Short mmCIF file of C-alpha atoms and ligand atoms in Angstrom, two decimals:
data_model
loop_
_atom_site.label_atom_id
_atom_site.label_comp_id
_atom_site.label_asym_id
_atom_site.label_seq_id
_atom_site.Cartn_x
_atom_site.Cartn_y
_atom_site.Cartn_z
CA MET D 23 -112.14 -82.78 67.78
CA ALA D 24 -115.14 -83.27 67.16
CA LYS D 25 -117.19 -81.10 69.83
CA VAL D 26 -120.45 -79.55 70.31
CA GLU D 27 -121.61 -77.37 73.02
CA ALA D 28 -124.68 -75.79 74.03
CA SER D 29 -126.66 -73.92 77.24
CA ALA D 30 -129.94 -73.22 78.50
CA PRO D 31 -130.61 -71.15 81.34
CA GLY D 32 -132.33 -71.65 84.33
CA LYS D 33 -136.27 -70.71 85.44
CA CYS D 34 -138.24 -69.26 88.49
CA ILE D 35 -141.75 -68.87 88.84
CA LEU D 36 -143.24 -65.27 89.34
CA PHE D 37 -146.40 -66.14 89.37
CA GLY D 38 -149.50 -68.67 89.46
CA GLU D 39 -147.62 -71.99 90.54
CA HIS D 40 -149.84 -74.71 91.75
CA ALA D 41 -152.91 -72.73 90.48
CA VAL D 42 -151.83 -73.89 86.76
CA VAL D 43 -152.35 -77.52 87.43
CA PHE D 44 -155.99 -76.42 87.65
CA GLY D 45 -156.11 -74.25 84.49
CA GLN D 46 -154.96 -70.94 86.02
CA PRO D 47 -152.40 -68.37 84.28
CA ALA D 48 -148.23 -68.70 85.69
CA VAL D 49 -145.36 -66.67 84.72
CA ALA D 50 -141.76 -67.96 84.91
CA VAL D 51 -138.51 -65.89 83.92
CA ALA D 52 -135.83 -67.43 82.45
CA ILE D 53 -132.57 -66.47 84.90
CA GLU D 54 -129.07 -65.89 84.60
CA GLN D 55 -127.82 -69.35 85.61
CA ARG D 56 -127.21 -71.68 83.40
CA ILE D 57 -126.96 -75.72 82.15
CA THR D 58 -123.81 -76.35 79.56
CA VAL D 59 -123.91 -79.45 78.27
CA SER D 60 -121.35 -80.54 75.71
CA LEU D 61 -120.99 -83.26 73.35
CA GLU D 62 -117.41 -85.00 72.13
CA LEU D 63 -117.58 -88.20 69.34
CA LEU D 64 -116.27 -90.96 70.64
CA GLU D 65 -113.35 -92.81 69.29
CA GLU D 66 -113.66 -94.95 66.33
CA GLY D 67 -115.33 -98.11 67.21
CA ALA D 68 -116.59 -97.53 70.59
CA ASP D 69 -120.01 -98.37 71.52
CA GLU D 70 -121.01 -97.10 74.66
CA TRP D 71 -122.04 -93.96 75.47
CA ARG D 72 -120.28 -91.86 78.57
CA ILE D 73 -121.34 -89.32 80.54
CA ASP D 74 -119.25 -87.42 82.78
CA GLY D 75 -116.80 -89.94 82.47
CA MET D 76 -118.62 -93.19 83.27
CA LYS D 77 -120.45 -95.56 81.24
CA LEU D 78 -124.06 -93.77 80.69
CA ILE D 79 -126.39 -95.52 82.94
CA PRO D 80 -129.98 -95.47 80.92
CA SER D 81 -132.36 -95.72 84.15
CA LYS D 82 -130.38 -93.01 85.71
CA HIS D 83 -130.61 -90.31 83.22
CA PRO D 84 -133.96 -90.82 81.92
CA HIS D 85 -133.63 -86.91 79.51
CA VAL D 86 -130.58 -87.77 77.91
CA GLU D 87 -132.15 -91.73 77.21
CA ALA D 88 -135.87 -90.13 75.69
CA LEU D 89 -133.65 -87.90 73.54
CA ARG D 90 -131.08 -90.17 72.61
CA SER D 91 -134.00 -92.51 71.23
CA ARG D 92 -135.32 -89.62 69.33
CA LEU D 93 -132.61 -87.79 68.03
CA TRP D 94 -129.73 -90.39 67.81
CA GLN D 95 -130.25 -94.05 67.16
CA LYS D 96 -128.02 -96.86 67.23
CA LYS D 97 -130.11 -99.00 65.02
CA ALA D 98 -129.81 -95.53 62.02
CA GLY D 99 -126.01 -95.56 62.45
CA ALA D 100 -125.66 -92.97 65.34
CA PRO D 101 -122.56 -93.14 67.14
CA ALA D 102 -121.34 -93.30 70.43
CA LEU D 103 -121.06 -89.61 72.36
CA SER D 104 -119.65 -88.61 75.91
CA ILE D 105 -121.78 -85.87 77.05
CA HIS D 106 -120.89 -83.69 79.70
CA ILE D 107 -123.07 -81.56 82.01
CA ASN D 108 -121.98 -78.26 83.58
CA GLY D 109 -123.53 -74.85 84.94
CA ASP D 110 -125.25 -72.97 88.11
CA VAL D 111 -128.62 -74.20 88.16
CA PRO D 112 -128.97 -75.93 91.46
CA PRO D 113 -130.74 -79.15 90.76
CA ALA D 114 -133.51 -80.37 92.30
CA SER D 115 -134.36 -76.92 93.68
CA GLY D 116 -137.37 -76.09 91.37
CA LEU D 117 -134.96 -73.85 89.10
CA GLY D 118 -135.61 -76.15 86.03
CA SER D 119 -132.02 -77.66 85.92
CA SER D 120 -133.70 -80.84 84.45
CA ALA D 121 -135.41 -78.94 81.46
CA ALA D 122 -132.06 -76.76 80.84
CA LEU D 123 -130.52 -79.89 80.65
CA SER D 124 -132.65 -81.64 78.12
CA VAL D 125 -133.42 -78.32 76.04
CA ALA D 126 -129.66 -78.06 75.46
CA ALA D 127 -129.14 -81.74 74.75
CA SER D 128 -131.62 -81.28 72.29
CA ALA D 129 -129.75 -78.62 70.83
CA CYS D 130 -126.38 -80.22 70.59
CA LEU D 131 -127.65 -83.65 68.97
CA ARG D 132 -129.80 -81.06 66.09
CA ALA D 133 -126.52 -79.80 65.81
CA ALA D 134 -124.42 -82.29 65.66
CA ARG D 135 -126.76 -84.74 63.63
CA GLY D 136 -127.74 -81.40 61.18
CA ARG D 137 -131.04 -81.86 59.39
CA TRP D 138 -132.07 -82.74 56.13
CA LEU D 139 -134.46 -80.70 54.20
CA SER D 140 -136.55 -81.03 50.96
CA GLU D 141 -134.54 -79.71 47.77
CA GLY D 142 -134.12 -75.85 47.90
CA GLY D 143 -135.39 -76.48 51.31
CA GLU D 144 -134.79 -73.24 54.15
CA ALA D 145 -133.98 -75.01 57.36
CA THR D 146 -136.40 -71.94 59.04
CA GLU D 147 -139.38 -73.48 57.24
CA THR D 148 -141.00 -76.19 58.98
CA LYS D 149 -142.79 -77.41 55.74
CA ASP D 150 -139.36 -77.93 54.29
CA TRP D 151 -137.98 -80.19 56.72
CA ALA D 152 -137.35 -83.59 55.67
CA GLU D 153 -136.81 -84.25 59.21
CA GLY D 154 -137.83 -83.09 62.78
CA PHE D 155 -140.06 -82.07 65.23
CA SER D 156 -142.28 -78.48 65.75
CA SER D 157 -145.26 -77.57 67.06
CA GLN D 158 -146.20 -76.01 63.58
CA LEU D 159 -146.01 -79.79 62.09
CA THR D 160 -149.51 -81.55 62.68
CA ASP D 161 -147.81 -84.98 62.61
CA THR D 162 -145.53 -84.18 65.41
CA ASP D 163 -145.89 -86.67 68.51
CA VAL D 164 -142.08 -87.01 70.42
CA TYR D 165 -144.74 -88.38 73.34
CA SER D 166 -145.54 -91.44 72.23
CA LYS D 167 -143.46 -94.72 72.76
CA VAL D 168 -140.47 -94.82 70.07
CA ASP D 169 -140.16 -97.54 67.98
CA GLU D 170 -136.83 -98.57 67.61
CA GLY D 171 -136.61 -100.16 64.01
CA LYS D 172 -137.55 -96.67 63.22
CA ASP D 173 -135.53 -93.42 62.97
CA PRO D 174 -138.53 -91.44 64.65
CA ALA D 175 -137.25 -88.25 63.40
CA ARG D 176 -137.77 -88.84 60.09
CA ARG D 177 -140.78 -87.29 58.48
CA VAL D 178 -142.94 -88.99 55.89
CA GLY D 179 -144.53 -87.73 52.90
CA ALA D 180 -144.00 -84.54 50.41
CA ASN D 181 -141.22 -83.09 52.77
CA GLY D 182 -139.90 -86.82 54.00
CA GLN D 183 -137.15 -86.83 51.04
CA GLY D 184 -133.66 -85.58 51.74
CA SER D 185 -131.81 -83.61 49.27
CA SER D 186 -129.81 -80.73 51.40
CA HIS D 187 -128.17 -81.05 54.56
CA VAL D 188 -127.60 -78.03 57.45
CA TRP D 189 -125.93 -78.07 60.41
CA GLY D 190 -124.68 -76.43 63.64
CA GLU D 191 -126.65 -73.23 64.22
CA GLN D 192 -128.45 -73.36 61.20
CA ALA D 193 -130.05 -76.95 61.93
CA ILE D 194 -131.18 -75.67 65.24
CA ASP D 195 -134.81 -74.71 65.58
CA VAL D 196 -135.79 -73.24 69.42
CA ASP D 197 -139.39 -74.39 69.18
CA GLU D 198 -138.07 -78.33 68.49
CA CYS D 199 -135.96 -77.99 71.61
CA ALA D 200 -139.17 -76.67 73.59
CA LEU D 201 -141.02 -79.32 72.11
CA LEU D 202 -138.41 -82.48 72.88
CA GLY D 203 -137.73 -81.28 76.43
CA HIS D 204 -141.35 -80.90 77.24
CA ALA D 205 -141.82 -84.75 75.95
CA VAL D 206 -138.46 -85.88 77.71
CA GLU D 207 -139.62 -84.14 81.33
CA ALA D 208 -142.58 -86.01 80.84
CA ILE D 209 -141.70 -89.21 80.16
CA ALA D 210 -139.08 -88.71 83.44
CA GLN D 211 -142.18 -87.44 85.51
CA GLY D 212 -144.22 -90.26 84.63
CA GLY D 213 -146.08 -88.67 82.16
CA ARG D 214 -147.21 -85.23 83.57
CA ALA D 215 -145.01 -82.33 82.70
CA SER D 216 -146.68 -78.91 82.01
CA PRO D 217 -144.62 -76.91 79.12
CA MET D 218 -144.14 -74.07 81.56
CA ASP D 219 -139.77 -75.05 82.25
CA SER D 220 -139.13 -76.53 78.80
CA SER D 221 -140.69 -73.62 77.18
CA VAL D 222 -138.60 -71.06 79.22
CA CYS D 223 -135.96 -72.57 79.30
CA ALA D 224 -135.76 -72.92 75.15
CA HIS D 225 -137.31 -69.35 74.25
CA GLY D 226 -135.59 -67.44 77.28
CA GLY D 227 -136.97 -64.39 78.29
CA ILE D 228 -140.60 -64.20 80.12
CA VAL D 229 -143.34 -66.86 79.54
CA LEU D 230 -147.06 -66.76 80.41
CA LEU D 231 -148.90 -70.05 80.26
CA SER D 232 -152.52 -70.80 80.41
CA ASP D 233 -155.43 -73.14 79.07
CA GLU D 234 -156.51 -70.07 77.06
CA VAL D 235 -155.44 -67.32 75.22
CA GLU D 236 -154.39 -64.18 77.04
CA LYS D 237 -155.43 -61.03 75.84
CA GLY D 238 -152.06 -58.71 75.54
CA THR D 239 -149.19 -60.95 75.67
CA ASP D 240 -147.59 -62.49 72.50
CA TRP D 241 -149.35 -66.13 71.50
CA VAL D 242 -146.74 -68.22 70.42
CA TYR D 243 -148.42 -71.93 70.31
CA THR D 244 -150.84 -74.20 71.99
CA ARG D 245 -149.26 -77.60 73.58
CA THR D 246 -150.86 -80.53 74.00
CA LEU D 247 -149.76 -83.91 76.00
CA ASN D 248 -151.36 -86.97 76.74
CA ILE D 249 -150.84 -87.40 80.29
CA PRO D 250 -152.39 -90.55 82.39
CA GLU D 251 -155.65 -88.45 82.86
CA GLY D 252 -156.39 -87.26 79.49
CA ASP D 253 -155.62 -84.77 77.29
CA ARG D 254 -154.32 -81.22 78.03
CA THR D 255 -153.73 -78.23 76.52
CA TRP D 256 -151.69 -75.33 77.49
CA GLN D 257 -151.25 -72.16 75.73
CA VAL D 258 -147.69 -70.10 75.34
CA HIS D 259 -147.39 -67.15 75.42
CA THR D 260 -144.16 -64.42 75.36
CA ILE D 261 -144.10 -61.61 77.66
CA PRO D 262 -141.78 -58.64 76.49
CA VAL D 263 -139.15 -57.91 79.11
CA MET D 264 -139.46 -53.96 80.25
CA THR D 265 -136.39 -53.64 82.11
CA ASP D 266 -133.90 -52.17 80.12
CA GLU D 267 -134.12 -48.82 82.20
CA GLN D 268 -135.09 -50.01 85.33
CA ASP D 269 -132.34 -51.45 88.05
CA VAL D 270 -134.61 -54.63 89.02
CA TYR D 271 -133.01 -57.97 89.98
CA LEU D 272 -134.41 -61.26 91.40
CA VAL D 273 -132.69 -62.34 94.13
CA ILE D 274 -133.70 -65.98 94.82
CA GLY D 275 -133.01 -67.77 98.13
CA ASN D 276 -132.63 -71.45 98.43
CA SER D 277 -133.82 -72.83 101.75
CA GLY D 278 -131.97 -76.25 101.51
CA VAL D 279 -135.22 -78.01 102.65
CA HIS D 280 -135.78 -80.59 99.97
CA ALA D 281 -139.46 -81.08 99.02
CA PRO D 282 -140.92 -83.01 96.08
CA THR D 283 -143.32 -81.29 93.72
CA SER D 284 -145.47 -84.45 93.42
CA ILE D 285 -145.86 -84.46 97.14
CA GLN D 286 -146.72 -80.87 97.02
CA VAL D 287 -149.06 -81.13 94.15
CA ALA D 288 -151.04 -84.36 96.15
CA LYS D 289 -151.78 -81.76 98.70
CA VAL D 290 -153.26 -78.94 97.13
CA ALA D 291 -155.41 -81.72 95.11
CA ALA D 292 -156.34 -83.41 98.56
CA ALA D 293 -157.80 -79.97 100.29
CA MET D 294 -159.37 -79.10 96.72
CA SER D 295 -161.49 -82.69 97.04
CA GLU D 296 -161.99 -82.40 100.37
CA ASN D 297 -163.72 -78.88 100.49
CA PRO D 298 -164.46 -77.39 96.66
CA GLN D 299 -165.08 -74.23 97.64
CA ARG D 300 -161.40 -73.74 98.32
CA MET D 301 -161.00 -73.38 94.34
CA ARG D 302 -161.88 -70.05 95.18
CA GLU D 303 -158.47 -69.38 96.45
CA ILE D 304 -156.85 -71.01 93.32
CA GLU D 305 -158.93 -68.54 91.01
CA THR D 306 -157.79 -65.82 93.11
CA ILE D 307 -154.47 -66.64 92.52
CA GLY D 308 -155.24 -66.72 88.57
CA LEU D 309 -156.42 -62.95 89.18
CA ILE D 310 -153.23 -62.00 91.04
CA ALA D 311 -151.22 -63.41 87.93
CA ARG D 312 -153.38 -61.84 85.53
CA ARG D 313 -152.55 -58.57 87.83
CA GLY D 314 -148.94 -59.29 87.80
CA VAL D 315 -148.89 -60.03 83.75
CA GLU D 316 -150.56 -56.19 83.27
CA ALA D 317 -147.50 -54.71 85.48
CA LEU D 318 -145.15 -56.49 83.91
CA LEU D 319 -146.30 -55.19 80.16
CA LYS D 320 -146.34 -51.64 81.63
CA GLY D 321 -142.82 -51.82 83.38
CA ASP D 322 -144.66 -51.28 87.05
CA TYR D 323 -141.93 -53.07 89.20
CA GLU D 324 -143.92 -51.62 92.07
CA ALA D 325 -146.99 -53.87 91.04
CA VAL D 326 -145.28 -56.54 90.16
CA GLY D 327 -143.77 -56.98 93.90
CA ARG D 328 -147.15 -56.26 95.31
CA ALA D 329 -148.50 -59.23 93.20
CA MET D 330 -145.71 -61.64 94.15
CA SER D 331 -146.50 -60.89 97.41
CA GLU D 332 -150.03 -61.20 97.83
CA ASN D 333 -149.52 -64.56 95.42
CA HIS D 334 -147.35 -65.80 98.70
CA LEU D 335 -150.33 -65.17 101.22
CA MET D 336 -152.21 -66.95 99.10
CA LEU D 337 -149.89 -69.67 98.57
CA ARG D 338 -149.36 -69.74 102.69
CA GLY D 339 -153.21 -70.27 102.81
CA LEU D 340 -152.90 -73.04 100.67
CA GLY D 341 -150.23 -74.75 103.14
CA VAL D 342 -147.70 -75.13 100.54
CA SER D 343 -145.04 -72.80 102.08
CA CYS D 344 -142.97 -74.06 104.95
CA LEU D 345 -141.49 -72.10 108.10
CA GLU D 346 -137.78 -71.81 106.33
CA LEU D 347 -139.54 -70.60 103.43
CA ASP D 348 -141.44 -67.91 105.16
CA ASP D 349 -138.20 -66.71 107.18
CA LEU D 350 -136.52 -66.11 103.75
CA VAL D 351 -139.82 -64.25 102.37
CA ARG D 352 -139.93 -62.05 105.37
CA ALA D 353 -136.08 -61.01 105.68
CA ALA D 354 -136.59 -60.20 102.08
CA ALA D 355 -139.02 -58.51 102.69
CA PRO D 356 -138.15 -54.68 104.17
CA SER D 357 -135.27 -54.04 100.80
CA SER D 358 -137.36 -55.36 98.18
CA LEU D 359 -140.43 -55.13 96.13
CA GLY D 360 -142.13 -58.37 96.94
CA ALA D 361 -141.05 -61.23 97.65
CA LYS D 362 -143.15 -64.87 97.88
CA LEU D 363 -141.87 -68.99 97.38
CA THR D 364 -141.24 -70.27 93.83
CA GLY D 365 -142.19 -73.55 92.68
CA ALA D 366 -144.11 -76.51 94.20
CA GLY D 367 -142.74 -74.81 97.66
CA GLY D 368 -142.90 -76.80 100.81
CA GLY D 369 -138.91 -76.21 100.75
CA GLY D 370 -136.80 -75.67 97.50
CA CYS D 371 -136.52 -71.71 97.07
CA MET D 372 -138.07 -68.07 97.14
CA VAL D 373 -137.80 -65.47 95.31
CA ALA D 374 -137.82 -61.36 95.86
CA LEU D 375 -137.83 -58.76 93.56
CA THR D 376 -135.52 -56.41 94.25
CA ARG D 377 -133.65 -52.76 93.20
CA ASN D 378 -131.07 -53.62 96.11
CA PRO D 379 -129.88 -56.93 95.19
CA LYS D 380 -126.86 -57.16 97.22
CA GLN D 381 -128.80 -55.81 100.61
CA THR D 382 -131.45 -58.49 99.71
CA SER D 383 -129.22 -61.04 99.12
CA GLU D 384 -127.66 -60.74 102.48
CA ALA D 385 -130.30 -60.47 104.38
CA ILE D 386 -131.69 -63.57 103.11
CA GLU D 387 -128.33 -65.30 103.61
CA LEU D 388 -128.27 -64.10 107.57
CA ALA D 389 -132.10 -65.96 107.76
CA GLY D 390 -130.17 -69.27 106.43
CA GLY D 391 -130.66 -69.00 102.40
CA ARG D 392 -127.78 -69.41 100.10
CA THR D 393 -128.70 -67.05 97.26
CA LEU D 394 -128.47 -66.35 93.59
CA ILE D 395 -129.23 -63.08 91.87
CA SER D 396 -130.43 -62.89 87.94
CA LYS D 397 -131.60 -59.88 86.16
CA ILE D 398 -135.38 -60.53 84.54
CA GLY D 399 -135.51 -62.38 81.07
CA ASN D 400 -132.14 -63.97 79.91
CA ALA D 401 -131.55 -65.55 76.66
CA GLY D 402 -132.98 -68.85 75.75
CA VAL D 403 -130.73 -71.90 74.25
CA ARG D 404 -128.15 -71.09 72.81
CA ILE D 405 -124.76 -73.30 70.81
CA GLU D 406 -121.85 -72.10 72.38
CA SER D 407 -119.30 -73.39 70.48
CA HIS D 408 -118.80 -76.06 68.16
CA GLU D 409 -115.83 -77.26 65.54
CA GLY D 410 -115.73 -81.33 63.22
CA LEU D 411 -119.72 -81.00 62.53
CA PRO D 412 -121.84 -82.80 61.84
CA PHE D 413 -120.86 -85.84 63.82
CA TRP D 414 -123.06 -88.19 61.69
CA LYS D 415 -125.55 -87.61 58.51
CA PRO D 416 -128.36 -89.95 58.51
CA SER D 417 -128.85 -91.59 55.35
CA SER D 418 -131.06 -89.49 53.07
CA LYS D 419 -133.45 -91.91 52.18
O1 LIG Q 74 -140.73 -76.39 91.41
P1 LIG Q 74 -141.12 -76.98 89.82
O2 LIG Q 74 -140.39 -76.01 89.38
O3 LIG Q 74 -141.24 -78.22 89.45
O4 LIG Q 74 -142.69 -76.04 89.81
C1 LIG Q 74 -143.73 -76.51 90.09
C2 LIG Q 74 -144.99 -75.78 89.83
C3 LIG Q 74 -146.44 -76.42 90.05
O5 LIG Q 74 -147.21 -75.45 89.69
C4 LIG Q 74 -146.47 -76.81 91.38
C5 LIG Q 74 -146.81 -77.57 89.57
C6 LIG Q 74 -146.42 -77.89 88.09
O6 LIG Q 74 -146.50 -79.12 87.53
O7 LIG Q 74 -146.81 -76.70 87.53
#
C-alpha cells in the first residue's frame, strides 16, 4: 500500500499574545501533543479526494484545499488521495491544531511528490531546487492566488530544470513546511495570520517573533505577508531549550469556553483607538516578554514563571481574560512558578509553568479546567512512516 504519515506539534504562547499584533515580541513553545496526518493513494481511476472516509468538500477544509492547489494539482497529473487526521491537540482552543495540521500535511505531500533537483544538486541546498517554496528563495510567493493552469511548485530560471528526483525524508524542508503552513493559515483566516503557529509547529522548540531582530537569540528568517492592511514583516527567531536538568512542565488548562480570536483582537484594537495612551500597556507586555526571553536563555524558570504571571495581569487589564480563565490561573498559582492565559483569551486555555505537574493539574481540574501536561520545547514536524513513495512524479520538464 502507498502511504505516508507525518506529525507536527501543537503550540502554546508563553509571552506576548495581543501585544504581538502591535509589533511587540511574543514567545511560543511546541507542546508534546501532536496532530498526525496520513495520506494514502486511492485505487486507480479514483477521482475525488477523501478525508476521514468522506468526500473532501473544499470549503469545509480550506487548509487542505490551499495545500492541494500548491503541491498536488490535478491538472499537473496528481492522483486523488485519501487523508486521515488524528491527534491529541484539541481543535479551536488556541493550541495551534490547524497550523499543526497544515504543516504535517505539507510534509506528507512533499514526501509523496518528492522534489526535482537540478543536475548534481543537493536536496538541502535551495539553490539546487527545481521545485519548491522557501523563505531563502526570493521568488517564493505562496500567498498569491494560484494560477490553475500552472504548477505553482515548479521553479523557473537556471534551477528550474529537473534532472534528479528525491522523495520521502530527503525531499522535506522544514522551512518550506513552515512557509506553506503560514500561507494556508492566512488564506483560511481571510488574509491575516502571523507566522507564529506555523513556525513553531514546523521547527518545534521555542520560537520568538518580533518586528525587529532580537539580540541574544538565534534569528532564522524574515517573513512577510501582504495582508488586507498592507505588507507585514516579522523576524522569526529560535531560543535554545534549557530544560535538560530542570524538572519543569507546562500544564495547560482548557476553560471549555469558546471565544473567537478575531473578536478578542478587535476588542484590543478598539481599546487602543479609543484611548491611545493605553499603548503603554502593550509596550509593558513587550518588556515583560523580553524579560521572559532573558530568563529562558539563562534557564532561570523561577523568573520565567514570574514574568508569565505579570503578563497575565497585563492581559487582564486589557480585558481579554474572563472569570473562568482567572479561576484556573488562581487555582494553579500555589503549586506553580507562574500562570497566565495563553492565546487570544476570553475563553480557550491558560498555561502554568510548574515543577509539580500532577498537583497543578489536579488543582486546575478541580477548578473546572481540562488539562494537558507537556515538557517545554518538543520536536517539530517529522515523517513518521512511509511506503510506496513517490505517489506521483511530476514531469521533469
Ligand atoms: O489563540 P491563538 O493561538 O489564535 O492566539 C492568538 C494570538 C493573538 O496575539 C491574540 C493574535 C495573533 O494573531 O497573534
